[in-house]
Structures are given as structure tokens and as C-alpha cells.
XYZ file of C-alpha atoms in Angstrom:
516
model
C 37.128 36.762 57.760
C 35.215 35.161 54.874
C 37.830 32.360 54.754
C 37.472 31.630 58.526
C 33.691 31.816 58.242
C 33.778 29.267 55.423
C 35.899 26.886 57.494
C 33.496 27.233 60.421
C 30.520 26.498 58.186
C 32.300 23.462 56.767
C 33.148 22.219 60.258
C 29.529 22.665 61.385
C 28.347 20.783 58.307
C 30.730 17.901 59.062
C 29.553 17.792 62.676
C 25.932 17.746 61.567
C 26.675 14.868 59.201
C 28.516 12.966 61.945
C 25.682 13.576 64.378
C 23.234 12.352 61.782
C 25.286 9.225 61.104
C 25.762 8.638 64.849
C 22.067 9.142 65.397
C 21.236 6.741 62.575
C 23.552 4.094 63.982
C 22.180 4.684 67.458
C 18.619 4.362 66.200
C 19.523 1.316 64.147
C 21.165 -0.312 67.167
C 18.089 0.304 69.330
C 15.675 -0.786 66.643
C 17.373 -4.174 66.621
C 16.333 -4.551 70.248
C 19.790 -4.229 71.813
C 19.345 -1.961 74.810
C 21.496 -0.969 77.775
C 21.825 -3.137 80.892
C 20.385 -0.257 82.884
C 17.238 -0.257 80.746
C 16.956 -4.060 80.992
C 17.086 -3.874 84.794
C 14.411 -1.194 84.721
C 12.243 -3.327 82.423
C 12.555 -6.414 84.634
C 11.488 -4.372 87.677
C 12.184 -7.164 90.169
C 11.527 -6.640 93.874
C 10.648 -8.485 97.047
C 6.988 -8.706 97.976
C 6.623 -7.799 101.639
C 3.288 -9.448 102.394
C 3.596 -13.221 102.425
C 0.221 -15.028 102.355
C 1.312 -17.533 105.030
C 2.449 -14.958 107.602
C -0.836 -15.156 109.559
C -0.571 -18.927 109.892
C 3.061 -18.651 110.976
C 2.102 -16.247 113.771
C -0.826 -18.400 114.886
C 1.345 -21.538 115.108
C 3.939 -19.597 117.079
C 1.190 -18.882 119.623
C 0.174 -22.544 119.673
C 3.777 -23.613 120.284
C 4.140 -21.097 123.089
C 0.892 -21.978 124.842
C 0.507 -25.694 124.202
C 0.852 -28.166 127.065
C 0.059 -31.151 124.850
C 2.160 -34.273 125.121
C 2.849 -36.895 122.467
C -0.367 -38.698 123.409
C -2.600 -35.756 122.472
C -0.328 -33.862 120.056
C -1.733 -30.972 118.004
C -1.953 -32.051 114.331
C -2.830 -29.708 111.459
C -3.164 -31.077 107.923
C -2.147 -28.637 105.160
C -0.971 -26.098 107.755
C -0.310 -23.196 105.359
C -3.087 -23.855 102.860
C -0.983 -24.816 99.827
C 0.360 -28.333 100.550
C -2.543 -30.727 101.276
C -0.515 -33.942 101.663
C 1.523 -32.611 104.587
C 0.847 -31.979 108.272
C 2.387 -30.058 111.155
C 2.529 -31.834 114.532
C 3.215 -29.858 117.740
C 3.786 -31.196 121.277
C 6.132 -30.960 124.287
C 8.201 -33.444 126.303
C 9.582 -33.194 129.836
C 13.014 -34.305 128.685
C 14.887 -33.333 125.514
C 14.210 -35.822 122.723
C 14.884 -36.341 119.048
C 11.807 -36.981 116.857
C 11.554 -39.400 113.939
C 8.356 -39.966 111.938
C 7.395 -42.572 109.353
C 4.456 -42.314 106.969
C 3.692 -46.002 106.472
C 3.676 -46.953 102.793
C 1.043 -49.108 101.139
C 3.709 -51.452 99.704
C 7.358 -52.306 100.319
C 9.850 -49.436 99.926
C 7.212 -46.711 99.878
C 7.326 -45.650 103.544
C 8.731 -42.153 104.087
C 10.929 -41.556 107.134
C 12.494 -38.323 108.370
C 14.180 -37.186 111.562
C 14.010 -33.666 112.994
C 17.529 -32.480 113.850
C 18.600 -32.041 117.461
C 17.183 -32.813 120.897
C 14.306 -30.538 121.968
C 11.571 -30.292 124.587
C 9.253 -28.299 122.293
C 8.601 -30.107 119.022
C 7.347 -28.945 115.635
C 7.354 -31.972 113.338
C 6.876 -31.380 109.573
C 5.193 -34.488 108.161
C 5.536 -34.936 104.395
C 4.426 -37.781 102.128
C 0.799 -38.504 103.033
C -1.474 -40.355 100.611
C -4.501 -38.461 99.270
C -8.047 -39.406 100.343
C -6.673 -41.873 102.861
C -6.348 -42.599 106.585
C -2.559 -42.453 106.815
C -0.726 -44.311 109.555
C 2.092 -42.136 110.888
C 4.509 -43.585 113.436
C 6.265 -41.058 115.686
C 9.295 -42.150 117.702
C 10.976 -40.155 120.488
C 14.603 -40.955 121.249
C 15.995 -39.552 124.503
C 19.657 -38.820 125.208
C 19.976 -41.893 127.420
C 18.940 -44.096 124.481
C 15.409 -44.899 125.672
C 12.551 -44.499 123.195
C 8.830 -43.827 123.130
C 6.492 -44.423 120.181
C 2.943 -43.625 119.140
C 1.022 -44.179 115.883
C -1.354 -41.488 114.625
C -4.073 -41.690 111.982
C -4.017 -38.635 109.721
C -6.839 -38.289 107.196
C -6.487 -36.359 103.940
C -8.877 -35.143 101.242
C -9.190 -35.954 97.539
C -6.727 -34.821 94.917
C -7.768 -31.776 92.869
C -9.432 -32.469 89.543
C -6.303 -31.817 87.456
C -4.348 -34.468 89.339
C -7.251 -36.939 89.592
C -7.441 -36.821 85.804
C -3.700 -37.394 85.382
C -3.304 -41.070 84.526
C -0.062 -42.474 85.960
C 0.982 -45.949 84.823
C 4.063 -47.719 86.197
C 5.209 -50.340 83.687
C 8.327 -51.387 85.607
C 9.325 -50.891 89.241
C 12.584 -52.578 90.237
C 12.747 -51.051 93.708
C 15.965 -52.852 94.623
C 17.834 -50.831 91.992
C 15.858 -47.583 91.995
C 17.188 -44.448 93.681
C 14.482 -44.166 96.328
C 16.187 -44.393 99.752
C 13.893 -43.752 102.727
C 12.130 -40.697 101.341
C 13.027 -40.188 97.681
C 10.145 -39.002 95.518
C 10.095 -38.058 91.844
C 8.961 -34.453 91.442
C 7.046 -33.505 88.327
C 6.345 -29.984 87.145
C 3.098 -30.130 85.150
C 3.102 -26.794 83.382
C 0.411 -24.339 84.501
C -1.016 -26.831 86.993
C -0.080 -28.212 90.417
C 3.495 -29.519 90.698
C 3.466 -32.948 92.340
C 5.607 -35.894 93.464
C 5.160 -39.642 93.108
C 6.621 -42.651 94.912
C 7.967 -45.870 93.377
C 4.398 -47.124 92.805
C 3.378 -43.934 90.993
C 1.159 -42.788 93.866
C 1.038 -39.030 94.415
C 2.519 -38.254 97.855
C 2.925 -34.473 97.639
C 1.585 -31.569 95.609
C 1.320 -27.814 95.827
C -1.791 -25.803 95.040
C 0.505 -22.985 93.892
C 0.187 -23.411 90.140
C 3.678 -23.560 88.629
C 4.869 -22.533 85.185
C 8.439 -23.577 84.285
C 10.701 -23.036 87.275
C 10.797 -25.636 90.061
C 14.118 -25.778 91.926
C 15.253 -27.113 95.299
C 17.559 -24.669 97.110
C 20.506 -25.536 99.366
C 18.412 -24.853 102.496
C 15.902 -27.523 101.440
C 13.270 -25.016 100.335
C 11.668 -24.900 96.900
C 11.752 -22.045 94.393
C 8.532 -22.183 92.361
C 7.369 -19.865 89.585
C 3.734 -18.914 90.130
C 1.257 -16.041 90.369
C 0.383 -13.293 92.807
C -3.330 -13.795 92.315
C -4.063 -17.434 93.064
C -4.610 -19.267 89.801
C -5.215 -16.166 87.690
C -2.928 -13.741 85.918
C 0.625 -14.003 84.626
C 3.368 -16.132 86.169
C 5.339 -13.144 87.449
C 6.464 -14.438 90.866
C 9.174 -16.742 92.197
C 8.126 -18.059 95.611
C 10.524 -19.578 98.123
C 8.455 -22.127 100.025
C 9.013 -25.275 102.057
C 7.329 -28.626 101.492
C 4.627 -27.787 104.051
C 3.685 -24.723 102.016
C 5.056 -21.959 104.221
C 6.220 -19.066 102.019
C 9.406 -17.289 103.109
C 10.045 -14.913 100.202
C 8.302 -13.880 97.012
C 10.135 -12.170 94.166
C 7.925 -10.151 91.828
C 8.861 -9.419 88.197
C 7.325 -7.274 85.493
C 4.295 -8.682 83.686
C 4.516 -6.086 80.902
C 7.320 -7.611 78.853
C 5.140 -9.288 76.253
C 1.702 -9.252 74.647
C -0.297 -12.415 74.190
C -3.819 -13.711 74.351
C -2.371 -16.435 76.571
C -1.865 -14.507 79.796
C 0.507 -17.086 81.263
C 3.158 -16.059 78.714
C 3.226 -12.449 79.923
C 6.163 -12.876 82.266
C 9.817 -11.966 82.543
C 11.184 -15.239 83.979
C 11.312 -18.327 81.771
C 12.511 -21.873 82.416
C 15.419 -22.031 84.843
C 16.890 -20.594 88.023
C 19.894 -21.481 90.143
C 21.509 -20.459 93.385
C 24.936 -18.835 93.403
C 27.434 -20.065 96.036
C 27.688 -18.805 99.603
C 30.159 -16.019 98.992
C 27.552 -14.224 96.899
C 24.786 -14.307 99.527
C 22.860 -17.050 97.723
C 21.823 -14.647 94.980
C 19.694 -16.213 92.254
C 20.380 -16.478 88.533
C 17.326 -16.704 86.292
C 16.755 -16.995 82.565
C 14.758 -13.946 81.617
C 13.244 -11.672 78.979
C 14.152 -8.041 79.516
C 13.281 -6.205 76.318
C 10.365 -5.416 74.046
C 11.540 -7.111 70.855
C 13.250 -10.380 71.857
C 12.390 -13.151 74.346
C 14.339 -15.551 76.559
C 17.843 -14.367 75.651
C 19.099 -12.887 78.935
C 20.286 -13.907 82.392
C 19.566 -11.823 85.490
C 21.154 -12.009 88.923
C 18.601 -11.339 91.653
C 19.654 -10.169 95.106
C 18.397 -12.836 97.497
C 17.532 -10.373 100.279
C 16.064 -7.434 98.346
C 14.815 -9.043 95.134
C 16.514 -6.327 93.064
C 18.270 -7.177 89.794
C 21.983 -6.522 90.290
C 23.426 -7.832 87.015
C 22.257 -8.878 83.567
C 23.884 -10.666 80.646
C 22.307 -10.036 77.252
C 23.334 -12.778 74.806
C 22.689 -10.462 71.875
C 25.888 -8.750 73.020
C 27.814 -12.061 73.110
C 26.692 -13.962 70.006
C 26.750 -12.923 66.311
C 24.077 -10.335 65.490
C 22.971 -12.380 62.459
C 21.548 -14.978 64.834
C 18.845 -12.641 66.099
C 18.599 -10.210 63.175
C 17.930 -12.951 60.619
C 16.053 -15.407 62.820
C 12.875 -16.904 61.346
C 12.950 -20.585 62.346
C 10.138 -20.626 64.896
C 7.128 -18.494 65.654
C 7.389 -15.524 67.942
C 6.227 -15.796 71.537
C 3.996 -13.141 73.035
C 4.817 -10.741 70.197
C 8.591 -11.225 70.577
C 11.258 -12.995 68.549
C 12.356 -16.129 70.439
C 15.713 -16.496 68.664
C 17.742 -18.070 71.505
C 15.339 -19.638 74.026
C 17.669 -20.320 76.945
C 16.250 -23.193 78.974
C 19.080 -24.364 81.227
C 21.748 -22.876 83.507
C 24.499 -24.584 85.501
C 27.091 -22.736 87.601
C 30.485 -24.359 88.230
C 31.714 -23.144 91.616
C 35.288 -24.302 90.931
C 35.807 -22.124 87.877
C 33.045 -19.523 88.034
C 31.899 -20.669 84.607
C 28.280 -20.875 83.557
C 26.946 -23.636 81.290
C 24.012 -22.616 79.113
C 21.603 -24.461 76.813
C 19.952 -22.414 74.053
C 17.227 -24.425 72.352
C 16.385 -22.332 69.317
C 20.009 -22.097 68.165
C 20.658 -25.784 68.995
C 23.761 -24.735 70.925
C 25.325 -25.375 74.300
C 28.036 -23.076 75.565
C 30.148 -21.992 78.512
C 30.877 -18.432 79.608
C 32.777 -17.019 82.555
C 30.101 -15.396 84.689
C 32.349 -12.656 86.058
C 33.898 -11.523 82.757
C 31.152 -12.572 80.348
C 33.745 -14.077 77.991
C 32.878 -17.183 75.996
C 34.886 -20.326 76.871
C 33.449 -22.711 74.290
C 30.452 -23.302 72.021
C 29.057 -26.584 70.703
C 26.884 -26.314 67.621
C 26.022 -28.059 64.378
C 26.447 -24.712 62.621
C 29.346 -24.943 60.143
C 32.577 -23.422 61.414
C 32.994 -21.372 58.239
C 29.612 -19.679 58.790
C 30.716 -18.253 62.155
C 32.483 -14.877 62.260
C 36.257 -15.387 62.635
C 36.421 -14.205 66.245
C 34.201 -17.114 67.355
C 35.909 -19.954 65.497
C 38.585 -20.584 68.133
C 35.803 -21.184 70.693
C 33.992 -23.892 68.720
C 34.200 -27.517 69.847
C 35.079 -30.159 67.265
C 33.087 -33.396 67.665
C 34.818 -36.774 67.431
C 33.432 -39.457 65.143
C 30.038 -40.726 66.310
C 29.321 -37.715 68.509
C 25.732 -36.457 68.334
C 24.912 -32.909 67.284
C 22.219 -31.661 69.661
C 18.930 -30.137 68.574
C 16.471 -28.227 70.779
C 18.244 -29.684 73.839
C 17.411 -29.159 77.550
C 18.857 -29.573 81.046
C 22.619 -29.229 80.519
C 24.427 -30.194 83.746
C 28.057 -30.621 84.749
C 28.901 -34.063 86.179
C 32.597 -33.472 86.848
C 35.491 -31.175 86.007
C 39.172 -32.123 86.201
C 42.292 -30.894 84.397
C 40.298 -29.025 81.777
C 38.096 -32.015 80.973
C 34.367 -31.717 81.612
C 31.809 -34.483 81.793
C 28.360 -33.123 80.977
C 24.871 -34.577 80.663
C 21.889 -33.214 78.735
C 18.552 -34.149 77.223
C 18.740 -33.983 73.438
C 15.282 -33.443 71.958
C 16.907 -33.983 68.557
C 14.861 -31.478 66.621
C 16.569 -29.358 63.993
C 15.465 -25.851 64.928
C 18.326 -23.954 63.261
C 21.609 -25.868 63.547
C 20.636 -29.406 64.544
C 21.022 -32.678 62.641
C 18.474 -32.540 59.806
C 18.977 -36.229 58.946
C 17.933 -37.581 62.361
C 15.633 -34.728 63.462
C 12.294 -35.951 64.770
C 13.240 -39.637 64.744
C 14.105 -39.996 68.445
C 15.076 -38.106 71.597
C 17.738 -39.145 74.098
C 19.814 -38.417 77.160
C 23.471 -37.922 76.197
C 26.738 -37.717 78.134
C 29.770 -35.970 76.633
C 33.402 -35.420 77.599
C 34.695 -31.971 76.626
C 38.413 -31.237 76.408
C 38.493 -27.477 76.932
C 42.173 -27.221 75.952
C 41.930 -29.155 72.675
C 38.384 -27.839 72.056
C 37.001 -31.309 71.335
C 33.796 -33.043 72.408
C 33.203 -36.799 72.568
C 29.947 -38.650 73.179
C 30.461 -41.348 75.846
C 26.919 -42.565 76.652
C 23.336 -42.163 75.491
C 19.904 -43.655 75.996
C 16.730 -43.148 73.974
C 17.608 -43.754 70.334
C 16.405 -47.372 70.484
C 12.971 -46.185 71.658
C 12.466 -44.471 68.318
C 9.878 -41.951 67.227
C 7.351 -43.021 69.883
C 9.524 -41.290 72.513
C 10.449 -38.251 70.418
C 9.688 -34.920 72.123
C 10.044 -31.738 70.106
C 10.006 -29.658 73.308
C 10.482 -30.260 77.045
C 12.624 -32.930 78.719
C 15.339 -33.539 81.274
C 18.202 -35.863 82.226
C 19.456 -36.145 85.804
C 22.335 -38.283 87.118
C 21.273 -39.788 90.449
C 23.530 -40.545 93.408
C 23.444 -44.304 92.714
C 24.749 -43.727 89.165
C 21.408 -44.224 87.446
C 20.040 -41.602 85.062
C 16.495 -40.274 85.415
C 15.173 -39.201 82.015
C 11.965 -37.315 81.294
C 10.705 -37.659 77.725
C 8.466 -34.773 78.623
C 6.282 -34.024 75.606
C 5.457 -37.261 73.808
C 2.792 -37.242 71.116
C 2.648 -33.419 71.164
C 2.092 -33.207 74.893
C -0.515 -35.891 75.527
C 2.031 -38.007 77.424
C 5.303 -37.956 79.336
C 7.536 -40.975 79.799
C 9.852 -40.920 82.814
C 12.499 -43.651 82.867
C 15.238 -44.450 85.394
C 18.084 -46.131 83.516
C 21.062 -48.123 84.768
C 23.976 -46.291 83.145
C 26.174 -49.410 83.041
C 23.851 -51.665 81.056
C 20.980 -49.372 79.945
């Protein structure tokens, strides 16, 4: 009996030790800020807001449409119909016969008129007019085209008010405007997200032709249905940026997704938010769900991706990059200051989803890395970094891209996009801030910023630089944060040197890719 009792006591002692060790490891794991996906989803607390602020206007205009007997000659015209888009108007009228409607906002100079056509032939017409000048008597030409080919036209004068103070004080200088080679079409505007102020759009002359009074933080995305996804606030221009609003150019709000505003502590209230930087729309088979870069824990910032159900606003999936990348990256990080009381070790600022492969391209500024993961499995496809191969744990080394001679190592980069994908070869474009945060090029850091195009061979794990623009502009165009590079449909590249001279200027340049 004494012998059995001794064995039982020994077994209990071993179990207690194991429990203690397990508890220590469990506590240690949590203390490092790595928490379960379930807890992250709870922390994010995303949901759909039911009360849209434009619902009353929508109902009132439905009544106007139903009851109006106005013809084209005395059409109902409402400037800023939903209260958030002052350089737009809604025109309502009826015709006896079905007609297609085209409108033109007459520009002040050549190639600045904006023309759009409402789809289909109707007898009841709601015409969304976008692209008015501020503080101006705009001439708007409306043309009716009937099915038999006959037309009818009338010109309206639509007056608008002054720009808000923030935009009036924004000095816009156009130093070059080669309209014959610019990507402007009939209604192309350049949209600018001025952080924590009104997002706005300019024409080829630099005149503001659209803006929203919904103050925007980082996220400003056009969805496949033509609507905008803008990050703003629930309480006008006060409080944290804890909402993504789906709105159209006239300002009508269709959905608002609310996120937690308790995921950080800062004297700057605009930083107390879950969503940071980027959002994208998943393809049709996934109900247009949204992917957003997000903060979902108490200790670390901007190192997660969340999938948001388009219809309900609920978070249905998260990817925590602390569970994908080496723990030393976040445990030993001390390169930049913390944000809102959190360690900003990764700072994801760009997402791109490849529908062909289901792969996700990611830019992580504070590690100076770009990478690709399979969204479904979460497995890493490749990583590009200036971090020495020998300093990576062995299991990551087969994923690292080897640069060819003359290929730039990125630093603090933004806006990674996929241009094409064929036979395992990717053409990608990004904006390289060229600042050595952790693994950038220390020799060139701070001397210039540039847009860069690379070709990646995913089979050979190589990367080759094939085009760049910005190095010749030197330190005057260096931007330690913020920036973008976008390939336009005419082949030109639109580059935003977004934070020149520590934020006092931006320099937006459209470049001919063939001859710079």
C-alpha cells in the first residue's frame, strides 16, 4: 500500500509540474500578444449599422419620383441631394416616350468636360450629375435619345457653394498638363485621400470637381458596383474612425460597417480604430465579402487581416501574421515608436487578391517586406526582403526571393499591386518609399523614393527589377511615409509622392512608362 501510495504521489507531483510548465508556456504565449482567432473576432466586434443617415432623403426622393409630373423643361434639380457630396446634383423628370439620358458638365477648358450616360431607356428619369465646379454657375447639357434615333436637348445652370475651408486652403499647382497623353477620357478624375479631412477629386487643370464631407482616414476604395468604400466616423467629424461606409458619388449611404474603437489608447482620438490602411473586395463567389487590414489585439497594431461579411458586417475569418512570420520579428521589434500604446512591428498597408490563384499579395512597411500567401490555406508562397537569408529560420529560407543584379531592395513600401500573372511569372508594381525601417537598403535610405516594377519567377524564386521612376528626382521627392503607384489603362503610371517635406506637400505625377 505504501509503495502504491508513493507512486500516486509521484504521479501527482509530475502532473502538477507539467500543469505548471503548461500554464507558464500558456501565459508566456498570451503575454506576447498572440491570442486566438476567436478572441480577435470578439475584439474587432464588427457589425452592420442599421440606421443609415441618408435613408430619409432616399424615401423623400422616392416620393418625388412617384408624384412628379415634371418634364425635361422644368426638371426637379437638387444639389448635394444626400448632404455629403456638394459638387453633385440629382435631376428628376419624366418623358412620354422611353429615352436614354446623357449629361455633360461643361468644362472651363479643353478636355475637362465630364460626360456620362444613364443606362437603358426609361420614361421616369433619375440622373446623377457628378463633376460640378465649386462656387460656380455650372452649365449642364442634358440630351435625350429616343429609340427611333431622334434627340432632344436642354442646358441647365446649376449653382454650387464655396469649398470648405480645408480644401480652399489646399494649394494645387499644375506644372505640366499634356492632356493629349494623360489618362483622362470623358470623365476621369484623380481622387486624393487627404488624411483626416475631406477626400476630393481634381481634373486635368487641378480644379476640384468632387469631394465628400465625410472625413476620411486611410481607406478609400472603389467597389465593383461603382460605389466607394470610405473609412470615417459615426459622429460627423468627431470621434474615432471606426466605420467603413459604402456610398455612391452623390453621397447616398448604402451600408455602414462599425468596428471596435477600444483597440488602442492615444491622445489622438483618430488612431483609436481597428481598421487601418487598405480594404479590398473578394470575388463574386464569396458574396463580395471585404478584406481589411486590421488591429485585433491589445499589444500589437496593424498585423492582421479580417474578412468581413458583406451583408451582415460580421468578421468571418482572420489571419494573424504573428502566427505566420518568425516570432523574433515582433518580440524583438524596436525600430519605430508604438502607435496608440501598441507595438507597430509589421504595419500592413496594402492588399491585393489574385482571383486566378487565390493568392494574396501583402506589403508590410515596418519589416520592409512584400509577400504572397494563399488566402484559403494561409501558407506563404514567397517573401521579398533585404533581411539576410541566414538570419531567417530555416523553414522560411525556401520561400525567400533572390534579387538579380540591379534589383532594388524595398524600404517602407506601399501599394503593392499585381499587373499580370502567367506561367508562374508575376509582374508587380509598388511605391518604394526607400526608408530603411528594419530590413531596407541603408546605403540609399532617405535619398529618394520611386515607383518600381518587378518580375517575380515563383518557380525559381527570383525577382528582377524591370522599370522604375523617381530616383532622378532625388531627396526633394523622398517620402518616409505614404505613397502610391497605379498603372493606368493607357499604360501610364500615376505616382503619388505623398508625404514630401514631412507632409507639407504631395507631388502627383503621371509618367509615360515607355520613355519616363
